[in-house]
mmCIF file of C-alpha atoms in Angstrom:
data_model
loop_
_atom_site.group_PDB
_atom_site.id
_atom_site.type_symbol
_atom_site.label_atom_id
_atom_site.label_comp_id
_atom_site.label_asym_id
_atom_site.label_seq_id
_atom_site.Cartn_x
_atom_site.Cartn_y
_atom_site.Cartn_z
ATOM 1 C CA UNK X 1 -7.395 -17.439 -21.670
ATOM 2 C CA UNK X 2 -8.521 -17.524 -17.838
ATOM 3 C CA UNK X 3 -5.615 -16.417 -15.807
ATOM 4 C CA UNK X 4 -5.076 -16.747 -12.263
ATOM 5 C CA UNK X 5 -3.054 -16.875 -8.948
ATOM 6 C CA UNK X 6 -3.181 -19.068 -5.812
ATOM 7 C CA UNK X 7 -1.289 -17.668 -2.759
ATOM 8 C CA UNK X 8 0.770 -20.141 -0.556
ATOM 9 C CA UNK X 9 2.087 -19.415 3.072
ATOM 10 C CA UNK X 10 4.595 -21.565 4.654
ATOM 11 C CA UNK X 11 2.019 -24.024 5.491
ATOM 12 C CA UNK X 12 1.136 -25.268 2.125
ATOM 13 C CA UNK X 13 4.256 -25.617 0.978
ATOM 14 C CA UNK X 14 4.453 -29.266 0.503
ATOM 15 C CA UNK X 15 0.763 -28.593 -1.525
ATOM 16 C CA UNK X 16 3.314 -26.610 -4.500
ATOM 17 C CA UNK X 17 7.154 -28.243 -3.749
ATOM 18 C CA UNK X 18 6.764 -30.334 -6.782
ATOM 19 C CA UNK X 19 5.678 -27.848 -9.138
ATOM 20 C CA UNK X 20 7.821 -24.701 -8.303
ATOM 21 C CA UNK X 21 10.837 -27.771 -8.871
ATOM 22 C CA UNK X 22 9.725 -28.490 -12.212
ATOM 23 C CA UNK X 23 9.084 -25.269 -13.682
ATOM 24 C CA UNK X 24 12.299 -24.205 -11.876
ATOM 25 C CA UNK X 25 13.910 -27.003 -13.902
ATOM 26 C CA UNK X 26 12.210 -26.492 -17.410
ATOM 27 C CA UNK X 27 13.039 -22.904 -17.651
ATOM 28 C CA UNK X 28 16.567 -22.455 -15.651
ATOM 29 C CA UNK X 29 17.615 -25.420 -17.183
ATOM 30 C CA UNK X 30 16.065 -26.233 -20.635
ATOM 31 C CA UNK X 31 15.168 -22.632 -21.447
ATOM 32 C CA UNK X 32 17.751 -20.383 -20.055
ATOM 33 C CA UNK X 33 20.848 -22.996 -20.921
ATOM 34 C CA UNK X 34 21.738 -22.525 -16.867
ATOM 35 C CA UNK X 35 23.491 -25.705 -16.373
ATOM 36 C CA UNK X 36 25.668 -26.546 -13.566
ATOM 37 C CA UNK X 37 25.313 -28.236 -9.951
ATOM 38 C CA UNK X 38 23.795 -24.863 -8.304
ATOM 39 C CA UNK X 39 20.990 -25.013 -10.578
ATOM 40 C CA UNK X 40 20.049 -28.819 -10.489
ATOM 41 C CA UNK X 41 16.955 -29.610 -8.966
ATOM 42 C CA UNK X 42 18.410 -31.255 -5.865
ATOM 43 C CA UNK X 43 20.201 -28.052 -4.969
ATOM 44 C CA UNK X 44 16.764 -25.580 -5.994
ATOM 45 C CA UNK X 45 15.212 -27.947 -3.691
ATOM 46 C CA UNK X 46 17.679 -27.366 -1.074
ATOM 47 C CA UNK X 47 17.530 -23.564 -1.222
ATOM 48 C CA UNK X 48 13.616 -23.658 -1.734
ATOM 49 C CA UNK X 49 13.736 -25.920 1.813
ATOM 50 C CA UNK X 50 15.464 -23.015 3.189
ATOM 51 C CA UNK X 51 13.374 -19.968 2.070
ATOM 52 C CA UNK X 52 10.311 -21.752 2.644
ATOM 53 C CA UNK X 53 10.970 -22.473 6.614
ATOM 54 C CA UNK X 54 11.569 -18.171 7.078
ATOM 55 C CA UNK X 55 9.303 -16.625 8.969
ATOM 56 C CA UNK X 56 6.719 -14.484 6.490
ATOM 57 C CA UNK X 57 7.604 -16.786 3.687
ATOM 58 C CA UNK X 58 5.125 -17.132 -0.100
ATOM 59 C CA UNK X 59 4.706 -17.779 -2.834
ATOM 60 C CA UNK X 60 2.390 -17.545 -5.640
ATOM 61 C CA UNK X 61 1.714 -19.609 -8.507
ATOM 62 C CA UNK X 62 -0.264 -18.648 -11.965
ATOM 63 C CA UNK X 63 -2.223 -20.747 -13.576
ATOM 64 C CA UNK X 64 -4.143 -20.293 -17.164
ATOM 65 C CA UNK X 65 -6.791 -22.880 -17.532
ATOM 66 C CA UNK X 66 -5.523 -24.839 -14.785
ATOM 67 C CA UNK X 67 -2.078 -25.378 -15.797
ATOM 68 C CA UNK X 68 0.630 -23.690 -13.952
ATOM 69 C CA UNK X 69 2.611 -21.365 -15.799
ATOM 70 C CA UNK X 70 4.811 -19.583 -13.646
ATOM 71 C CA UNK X 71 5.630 -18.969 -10.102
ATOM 72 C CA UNK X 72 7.088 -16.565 -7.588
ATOM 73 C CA UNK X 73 8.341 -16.380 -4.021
ATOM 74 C CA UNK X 74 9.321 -14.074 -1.203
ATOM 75 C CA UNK X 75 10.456 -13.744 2.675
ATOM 76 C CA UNK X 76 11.123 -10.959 4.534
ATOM 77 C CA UNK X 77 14.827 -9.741 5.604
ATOM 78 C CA UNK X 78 15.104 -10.850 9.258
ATOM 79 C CA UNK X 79 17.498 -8.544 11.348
ATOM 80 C CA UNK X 80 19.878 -11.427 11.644
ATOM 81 C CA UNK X 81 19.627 -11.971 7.575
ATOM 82 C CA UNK X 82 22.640 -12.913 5.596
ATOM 83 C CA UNK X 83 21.113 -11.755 2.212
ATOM 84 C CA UNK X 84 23.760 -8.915 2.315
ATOM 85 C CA UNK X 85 27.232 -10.561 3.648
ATOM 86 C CA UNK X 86 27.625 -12.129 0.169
ATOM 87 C CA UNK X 87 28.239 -8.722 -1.263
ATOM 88 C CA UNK X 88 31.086 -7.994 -3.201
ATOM 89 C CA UNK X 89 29.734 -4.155 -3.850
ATOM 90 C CA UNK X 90 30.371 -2.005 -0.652
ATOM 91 C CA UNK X 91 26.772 -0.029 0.092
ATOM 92 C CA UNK X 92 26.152 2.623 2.096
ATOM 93 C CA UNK X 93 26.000 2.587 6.157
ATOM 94 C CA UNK X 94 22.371 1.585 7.066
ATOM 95 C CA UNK X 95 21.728 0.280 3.541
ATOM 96 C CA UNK X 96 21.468 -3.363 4.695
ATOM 97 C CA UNK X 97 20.321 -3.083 8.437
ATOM 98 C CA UNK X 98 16.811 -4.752 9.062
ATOM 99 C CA UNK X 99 14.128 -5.086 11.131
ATOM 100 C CA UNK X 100 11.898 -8.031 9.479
ATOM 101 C CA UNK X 101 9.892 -5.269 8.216
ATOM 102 C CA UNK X 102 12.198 -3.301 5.923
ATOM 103 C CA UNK X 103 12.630 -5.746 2.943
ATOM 104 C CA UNK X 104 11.382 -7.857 1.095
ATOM 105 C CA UNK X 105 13.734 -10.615 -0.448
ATOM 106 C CA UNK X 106 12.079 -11.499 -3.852
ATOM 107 C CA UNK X 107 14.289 -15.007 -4.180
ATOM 108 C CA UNK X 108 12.499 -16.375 -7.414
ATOM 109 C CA UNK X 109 10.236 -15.486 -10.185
ATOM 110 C CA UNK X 110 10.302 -18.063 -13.224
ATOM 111 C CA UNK X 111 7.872 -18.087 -15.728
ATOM 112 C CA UNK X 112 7.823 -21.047 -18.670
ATOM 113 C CA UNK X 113 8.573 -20.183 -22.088
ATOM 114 C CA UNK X 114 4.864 -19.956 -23.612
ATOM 115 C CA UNK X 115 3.938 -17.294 -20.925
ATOM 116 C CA UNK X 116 6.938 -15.151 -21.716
ATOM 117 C CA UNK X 117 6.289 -11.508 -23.474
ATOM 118 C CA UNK X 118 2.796 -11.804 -22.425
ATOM 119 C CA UNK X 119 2.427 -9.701 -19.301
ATOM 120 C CA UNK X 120 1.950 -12.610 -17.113
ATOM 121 C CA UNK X 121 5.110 -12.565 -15.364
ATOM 122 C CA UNK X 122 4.775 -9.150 -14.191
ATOM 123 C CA UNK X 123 1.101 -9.670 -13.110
ATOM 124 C CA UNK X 124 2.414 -12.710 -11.040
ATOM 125 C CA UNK X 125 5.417 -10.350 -9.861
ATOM 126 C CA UNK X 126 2.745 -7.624 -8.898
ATOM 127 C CA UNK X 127 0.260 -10.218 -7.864
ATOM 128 C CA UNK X 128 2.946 -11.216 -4.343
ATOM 129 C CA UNK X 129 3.705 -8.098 -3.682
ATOM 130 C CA UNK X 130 0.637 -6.486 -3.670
ATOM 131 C CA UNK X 131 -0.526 -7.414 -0.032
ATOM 132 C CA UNK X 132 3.207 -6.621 1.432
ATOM 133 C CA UNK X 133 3.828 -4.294 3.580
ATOM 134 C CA UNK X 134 7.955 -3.854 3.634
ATOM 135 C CA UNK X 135 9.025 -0.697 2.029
ATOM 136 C CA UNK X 136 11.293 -2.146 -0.442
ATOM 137 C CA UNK X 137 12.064 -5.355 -2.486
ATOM 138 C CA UNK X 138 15.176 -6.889 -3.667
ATOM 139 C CA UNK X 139 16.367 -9.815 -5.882
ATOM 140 C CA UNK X 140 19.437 -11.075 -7.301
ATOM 141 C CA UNK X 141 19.472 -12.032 -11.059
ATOM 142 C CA UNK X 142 22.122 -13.584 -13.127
ATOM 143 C CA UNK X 143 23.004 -11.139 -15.344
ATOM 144 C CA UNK X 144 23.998 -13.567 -18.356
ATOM 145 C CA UNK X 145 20.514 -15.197 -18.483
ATOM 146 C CA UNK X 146 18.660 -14.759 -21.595
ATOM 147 C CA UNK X 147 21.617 -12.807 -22.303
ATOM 148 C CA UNK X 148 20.853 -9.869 -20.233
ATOM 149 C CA UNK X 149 17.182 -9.774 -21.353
ATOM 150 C CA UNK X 150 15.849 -10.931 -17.729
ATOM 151 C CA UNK X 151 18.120 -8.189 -15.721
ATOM 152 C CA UNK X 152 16.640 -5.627 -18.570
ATOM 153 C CA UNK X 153 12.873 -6.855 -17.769
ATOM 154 C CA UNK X 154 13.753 -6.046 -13.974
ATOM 155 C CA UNK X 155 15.021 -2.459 -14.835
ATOM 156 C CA UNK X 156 11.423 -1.791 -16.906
ATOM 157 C CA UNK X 157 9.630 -3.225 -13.439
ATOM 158 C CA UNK X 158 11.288 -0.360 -11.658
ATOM 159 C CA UNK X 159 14.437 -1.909 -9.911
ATOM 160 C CA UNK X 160 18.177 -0.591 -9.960
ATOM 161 C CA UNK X 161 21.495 -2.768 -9.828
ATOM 162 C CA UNK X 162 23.099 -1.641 -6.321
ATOM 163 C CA UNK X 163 26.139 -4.158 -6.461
ATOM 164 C CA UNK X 164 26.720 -7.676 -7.253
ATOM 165 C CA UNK X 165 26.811 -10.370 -4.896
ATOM 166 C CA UNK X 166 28.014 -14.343 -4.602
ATOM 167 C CA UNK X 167 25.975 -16.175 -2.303
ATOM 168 C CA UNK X 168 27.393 -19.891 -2.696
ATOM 169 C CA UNK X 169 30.722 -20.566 -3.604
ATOM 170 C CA UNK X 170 29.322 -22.489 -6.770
ATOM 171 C CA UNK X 171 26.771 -19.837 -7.857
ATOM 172 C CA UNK X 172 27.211 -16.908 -10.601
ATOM 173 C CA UNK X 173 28.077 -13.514 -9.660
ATOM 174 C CA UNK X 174 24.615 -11.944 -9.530
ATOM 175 C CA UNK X 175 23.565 -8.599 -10.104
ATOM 176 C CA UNK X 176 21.713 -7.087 -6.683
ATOM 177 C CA UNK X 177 18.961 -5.470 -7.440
ATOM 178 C CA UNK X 178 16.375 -3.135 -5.680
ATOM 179 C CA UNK X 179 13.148 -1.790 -6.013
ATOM 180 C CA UNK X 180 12.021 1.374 -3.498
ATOM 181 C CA UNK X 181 9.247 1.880 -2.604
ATOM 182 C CA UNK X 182 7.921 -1.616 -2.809
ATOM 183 C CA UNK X 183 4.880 -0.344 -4.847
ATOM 184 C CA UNK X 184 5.174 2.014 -8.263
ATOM 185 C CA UNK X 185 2.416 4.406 -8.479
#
């Protein structure tokens, strides 16, 4: 097995669209039993048009043997963000003021069904984040996929629930979760 990741910045995003879609849509959809307009691949598309044209935007995509198994993206919070507003949890003053520079948005990690238990999602996971420089990263995960095993894996990678949050009228309820400091010794 020869494992590896390729980096993508904004300007290569067009390179990757159609292959982030389709694993998006194999394992949200045909894996996970997440069914439903907000996960279609027309609306995924939509939101991965969005997070892709943020400044400080990647992603990374792992391959074994050439065939793309997984991938992940990220973006910076920008001091006008509205990551937080969605928030149905109350957090503390100063918990969700930022500079660009404070955190890191984690908005997808998907890894197809063959990969799974094998380590490779976490060494993709670790594999983006390595080079950043924010202090901490955060994600939102629906908390009824895989039945609570996928919010469990994020808990063993060192991140904490701090609320829940609703970011589309259409979406789940996600759990808000948050890993500080970015890197685990």
């Amino acid at each position: 097995m020869t494992v590896e990741f390729q980096r993508y910045d904004q300007s290569r995003i067009e390179d990757v669209r159609q292959t982030i879609c389709d694993i998006h849509v194999e394992v949200r959809a045909g894996d996970l039993g997440l069914t439903g307009p907000f996960y279609s691949r027309e609306r995924f598309n939509e939101r991965l048009s969005g997070h892709s044209t943020a400044l400080g935007w990647e992603a990374a995509i792992g391959y074994e043997d050439d065939i793309p198994f997984g991938f992940a993206y990220c973006v910076p919070l920008a001091p006008n963000t509205r990551w937080w507003k969605a928030m149905t949890t109350p957090l503390p003053d100063g918990y969700t003021t930022e500079d660009g520079h404070r955190t890191l948005a984690l908005n997808e990690i998907v890894v197809r069904k063959p990969w799974r238990g094998t380590g490779t999602a976490q060494a993709l996971h670790e594999h983006l984040l390595a080079p950043r420089t924010e202090q901490r990263v955060t994600l939102l995960v629906n908390p009824k996929a895989g039945g609570g095993k996928v919010q469990a894996v994020y808990e063993r990678w060192g991140y904490e629930k701090i609320g829940e949050q609703q970011p589309f009228p259409d979406s789940p309820v996600f759990a808000a979760m948050m890993r500080a400091p970015l890197h685990r010794a």
